[in-house]
Coordinates of C-alpha atoms and ligand atoms in Angstrom, one line a residue:
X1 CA -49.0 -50.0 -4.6
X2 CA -47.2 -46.8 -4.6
X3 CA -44.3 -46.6 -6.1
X4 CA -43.6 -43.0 -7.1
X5 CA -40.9 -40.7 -6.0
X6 CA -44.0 -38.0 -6.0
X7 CA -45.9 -40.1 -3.7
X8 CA -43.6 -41.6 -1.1
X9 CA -42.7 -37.5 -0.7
X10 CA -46.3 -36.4 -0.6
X11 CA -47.2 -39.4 1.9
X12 CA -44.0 -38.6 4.3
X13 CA -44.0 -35.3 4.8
X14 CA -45.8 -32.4 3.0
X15 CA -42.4 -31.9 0.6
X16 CA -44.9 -32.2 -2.4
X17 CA -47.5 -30.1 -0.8
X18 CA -50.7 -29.7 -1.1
X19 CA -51.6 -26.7 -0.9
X20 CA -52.6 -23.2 -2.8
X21 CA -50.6 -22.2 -5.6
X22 CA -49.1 -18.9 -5.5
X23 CA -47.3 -16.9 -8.2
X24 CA -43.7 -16.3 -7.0
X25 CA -43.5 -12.8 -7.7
X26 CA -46.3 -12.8 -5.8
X27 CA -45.4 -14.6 -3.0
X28 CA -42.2 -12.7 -2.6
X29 CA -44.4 -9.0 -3.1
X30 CA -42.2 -7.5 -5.9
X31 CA -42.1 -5.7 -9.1
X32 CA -44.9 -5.8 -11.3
X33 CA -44.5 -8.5 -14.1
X34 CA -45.4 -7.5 -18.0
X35 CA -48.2 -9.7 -19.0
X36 CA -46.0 -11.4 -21.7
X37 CA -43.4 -12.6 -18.7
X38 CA -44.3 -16.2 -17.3
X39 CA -43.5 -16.5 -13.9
X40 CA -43.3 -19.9 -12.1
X41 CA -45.8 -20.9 -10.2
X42 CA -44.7 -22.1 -6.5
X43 CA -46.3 -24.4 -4.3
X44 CA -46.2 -23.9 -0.5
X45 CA -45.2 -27.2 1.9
X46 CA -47.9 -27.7 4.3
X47 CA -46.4 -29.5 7.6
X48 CA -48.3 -32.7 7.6
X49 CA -50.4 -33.5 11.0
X50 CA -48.4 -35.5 14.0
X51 CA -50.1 -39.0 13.6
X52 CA -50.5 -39.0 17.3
X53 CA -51.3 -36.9 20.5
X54 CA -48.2 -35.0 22.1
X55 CA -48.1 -38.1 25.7
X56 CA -48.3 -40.3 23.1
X57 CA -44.8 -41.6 22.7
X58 CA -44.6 -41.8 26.9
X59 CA -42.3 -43.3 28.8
X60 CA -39.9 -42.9 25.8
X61 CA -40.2 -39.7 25.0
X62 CA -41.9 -37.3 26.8
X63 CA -45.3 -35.0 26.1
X64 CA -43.1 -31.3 26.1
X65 CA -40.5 -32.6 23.7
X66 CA -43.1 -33.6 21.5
X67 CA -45.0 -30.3 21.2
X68 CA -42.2 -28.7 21.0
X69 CA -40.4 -30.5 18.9
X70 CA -43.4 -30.6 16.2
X71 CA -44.8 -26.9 16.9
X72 CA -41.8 -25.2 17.0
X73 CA -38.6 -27.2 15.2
X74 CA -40.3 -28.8 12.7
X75 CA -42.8 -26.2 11.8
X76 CA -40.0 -23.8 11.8
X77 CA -38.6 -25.6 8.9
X78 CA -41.6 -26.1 7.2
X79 CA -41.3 -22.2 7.0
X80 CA -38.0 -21.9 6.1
X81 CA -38.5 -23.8 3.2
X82 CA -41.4 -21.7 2.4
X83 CA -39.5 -18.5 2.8
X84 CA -36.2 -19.5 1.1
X85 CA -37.9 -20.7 -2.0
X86 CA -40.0 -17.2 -1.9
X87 CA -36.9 -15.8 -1.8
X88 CA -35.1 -17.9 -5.2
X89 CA -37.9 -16.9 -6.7
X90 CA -37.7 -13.6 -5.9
X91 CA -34.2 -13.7 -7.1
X92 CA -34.9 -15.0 -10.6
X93 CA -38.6 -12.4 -11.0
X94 CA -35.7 -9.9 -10.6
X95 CA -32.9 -12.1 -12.0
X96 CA -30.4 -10.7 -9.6
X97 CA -28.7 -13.6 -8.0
X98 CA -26.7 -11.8 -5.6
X99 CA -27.9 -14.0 -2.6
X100 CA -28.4 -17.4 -4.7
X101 CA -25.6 -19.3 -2.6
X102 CA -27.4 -17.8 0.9
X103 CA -30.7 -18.8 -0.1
X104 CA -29.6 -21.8 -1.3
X105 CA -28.0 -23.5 1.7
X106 CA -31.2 -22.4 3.4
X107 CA -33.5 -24.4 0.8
X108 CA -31.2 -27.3 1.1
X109 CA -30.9 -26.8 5.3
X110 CA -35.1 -26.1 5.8
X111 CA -36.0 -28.4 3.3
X112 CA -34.0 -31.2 4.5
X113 CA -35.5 -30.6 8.3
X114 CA -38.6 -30.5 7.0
X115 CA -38.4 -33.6 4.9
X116 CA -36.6 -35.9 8.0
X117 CA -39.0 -34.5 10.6
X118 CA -42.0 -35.8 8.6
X119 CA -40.4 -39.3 8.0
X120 CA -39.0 -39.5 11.6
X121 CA -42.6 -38.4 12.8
X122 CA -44.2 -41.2 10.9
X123 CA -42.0 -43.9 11.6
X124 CA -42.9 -43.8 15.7
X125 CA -46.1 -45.1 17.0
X126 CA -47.2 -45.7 20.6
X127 CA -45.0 -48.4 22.4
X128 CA -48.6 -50.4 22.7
X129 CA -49.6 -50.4 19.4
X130 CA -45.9 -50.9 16.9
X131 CA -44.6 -53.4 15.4
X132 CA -41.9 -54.4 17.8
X133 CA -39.9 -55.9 15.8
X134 CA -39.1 -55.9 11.6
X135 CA -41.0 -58.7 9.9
X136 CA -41.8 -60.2 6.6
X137 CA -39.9 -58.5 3.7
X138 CA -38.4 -56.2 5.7
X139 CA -37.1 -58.5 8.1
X140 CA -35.7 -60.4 4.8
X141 CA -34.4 -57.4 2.9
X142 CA -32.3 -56.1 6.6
X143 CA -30.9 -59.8 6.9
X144 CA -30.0 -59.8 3.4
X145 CA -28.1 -56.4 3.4
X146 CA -26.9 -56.5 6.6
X147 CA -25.9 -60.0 7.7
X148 CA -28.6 -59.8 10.7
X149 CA -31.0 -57.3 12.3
X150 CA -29.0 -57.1 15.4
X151 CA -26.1 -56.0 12.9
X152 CA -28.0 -53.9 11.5
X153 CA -29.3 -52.4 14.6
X154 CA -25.3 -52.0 15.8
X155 CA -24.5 -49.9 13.4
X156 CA -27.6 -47.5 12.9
X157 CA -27.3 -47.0 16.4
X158 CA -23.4 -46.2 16.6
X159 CA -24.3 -43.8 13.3
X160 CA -26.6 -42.2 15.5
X161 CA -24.5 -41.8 18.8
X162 CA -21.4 -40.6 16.9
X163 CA -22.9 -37.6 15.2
X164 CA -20.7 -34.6 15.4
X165 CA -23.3 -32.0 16.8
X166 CA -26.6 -32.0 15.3
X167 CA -27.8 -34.7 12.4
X168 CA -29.5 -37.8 12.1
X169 CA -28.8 -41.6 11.6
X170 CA -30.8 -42.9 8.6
X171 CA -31.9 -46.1 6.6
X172 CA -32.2 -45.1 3.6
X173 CA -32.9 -47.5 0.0
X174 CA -30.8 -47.3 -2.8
X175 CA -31.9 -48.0 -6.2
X176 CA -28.6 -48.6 -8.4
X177 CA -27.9 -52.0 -6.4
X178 CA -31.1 -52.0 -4.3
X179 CA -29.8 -52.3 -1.4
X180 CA -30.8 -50.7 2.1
X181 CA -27.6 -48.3 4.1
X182 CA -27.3 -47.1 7.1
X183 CA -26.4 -43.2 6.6
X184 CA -25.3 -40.4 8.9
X185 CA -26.6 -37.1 8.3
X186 CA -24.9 -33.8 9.8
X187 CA -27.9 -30.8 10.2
X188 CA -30.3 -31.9 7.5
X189 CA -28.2 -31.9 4.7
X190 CA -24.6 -32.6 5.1
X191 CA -22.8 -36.3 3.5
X192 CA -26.5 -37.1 2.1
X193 CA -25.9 -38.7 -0.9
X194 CA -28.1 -37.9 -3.8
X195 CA -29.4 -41.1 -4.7
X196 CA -30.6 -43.0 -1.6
X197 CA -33.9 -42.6 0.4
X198 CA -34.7 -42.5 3.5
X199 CA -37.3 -45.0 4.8
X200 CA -36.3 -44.4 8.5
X201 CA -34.0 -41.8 10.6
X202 CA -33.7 -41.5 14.6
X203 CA -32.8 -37.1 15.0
X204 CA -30.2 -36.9 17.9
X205 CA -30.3 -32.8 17.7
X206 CA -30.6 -31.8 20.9
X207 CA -33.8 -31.0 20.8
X208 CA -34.9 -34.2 20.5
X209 CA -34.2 -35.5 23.5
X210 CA -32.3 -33.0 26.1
X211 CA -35.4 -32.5 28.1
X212 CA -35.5 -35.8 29.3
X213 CA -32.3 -37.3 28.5
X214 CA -30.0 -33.9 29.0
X215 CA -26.7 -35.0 27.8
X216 CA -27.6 -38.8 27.4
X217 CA -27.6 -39.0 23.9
X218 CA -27.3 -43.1 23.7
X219 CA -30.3 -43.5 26.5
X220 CA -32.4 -42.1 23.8
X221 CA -31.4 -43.6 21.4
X222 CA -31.8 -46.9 23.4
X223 CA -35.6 -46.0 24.1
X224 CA -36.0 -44.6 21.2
X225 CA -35.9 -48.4 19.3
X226 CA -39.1 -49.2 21.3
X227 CA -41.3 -46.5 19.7
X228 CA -40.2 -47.5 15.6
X229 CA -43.2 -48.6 13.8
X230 CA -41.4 -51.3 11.6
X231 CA -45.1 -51.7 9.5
X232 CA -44.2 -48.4 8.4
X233 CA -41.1 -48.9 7.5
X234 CA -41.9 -51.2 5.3
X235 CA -44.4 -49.2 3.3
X236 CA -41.9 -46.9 3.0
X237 CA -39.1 -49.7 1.8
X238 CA -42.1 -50.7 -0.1
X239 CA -42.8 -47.0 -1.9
X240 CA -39.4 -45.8 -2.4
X241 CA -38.0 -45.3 -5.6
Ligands
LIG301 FE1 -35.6 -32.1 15.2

């Protein structure tokens, strides 16, 4: 059974990638190192394949907001990730930090997109083929820290309508008193707290859903429920930290 932080990451989203390593300095095409300096390597995140075909979420959500949504929002963090940490590690080659707090924000922003856009990805299946419903341990662990699923359900789906502009609602396992909490996250990044992790998140930027829904941000969210792949949940409940 998994159980590392290293592999729930890898397995969710391409965070931990797996990809070529690069020297930073080379990466970020700058001055030429003395043979004595060491410079850390970095590894480039690779966007992980959508588990499913673009109509594949239909009637819920629909074939367009899917491509785009995958090819162009997600992938666009994937690179900003890519090209902020180039750029801290361009920073510390030259150690001039003039642009550390810039660069980052944009880690912490990219990264975060990137990381929720995998999970949120992976925890949809075709409305024919998930889990319909929590079961088993899962089931258990929701009624346990929750009261009831329906409870539970209430208030991840209120988090997710009540988001001030763009963010996320989130399910998210924390370790200190192992419990599971519903979170709200603004962009990627914002009231995350540090030691919880997300085994589940709904995104309710605009891009998500404005196609189909425009301005209906809670009929989304409604038909969103009916495309969660609660067996994957619990693997991730299951390989969290
Ligand atoms: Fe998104």
């Amino acid at each position: 059974m998994e159980r590392t932080r290293r592999d729930f990451m890898t397995r969710v989203g391409g965070i931990v990638a797996a990809g070529a390593v690069v020297q930073a300095h080379a990466a970020a095409g700058s001055k030429t190192k003395d043979e004595s300096e060491k410079t850390a390597a970095l590894t480039p995140h690779k966007q992980p394949p959508l588990p499913y075909t673009y109509d594949a979420l239909e009637p819920y959500m629909d074939a367009r907001t899917v491509e785009l949504h995958y090819t162009k929002h997600h992938a666009g963090y994937v690179n900003g990730l890519n090209a902020a940490e180039a750029e801290l590690a361009k920073a510390r080659d030259a150690n001039d930090f003039r642009m550390i707090q810039h660069w980052s924000r944009k880690a912490a922003f990219m990264g975060g997109g990137a990381f929720l856009h995998a999970l949120y990805w992976s925890c949809m299946a075709p409305p024919a083929s998930a889990e319909r419903e929590p079961r088993g341990a899962l089931a258990a662990k929701l009624v346990n820290d929750f009261g009831n699923i329906p409870a539970f359900k209430a208030q991840f789906t209120s988090v997710a309508e009540t988001v001030e502009g763009s963010g996320w609602g989130v399910l998210a396992y924390r370790p200190e008193d192992r419990r599971l909490i519903v979170l709200q996250a603004e962009n990627h990044q914002k009231l995350s707290p540090w030691d919880a992790t997300p085994v589940l998140c709904i995104d309710v930027w605009e891009h998500a859903y404005y196609l189909k829904y425009q301005n209906r941000r809670a009929d989304f969210i409604a038909a969103w429920w009916n495309l969660v792949d609660w067996e994957q949940v619990a693997k991730n409940l299951d390989a969290a930290p």
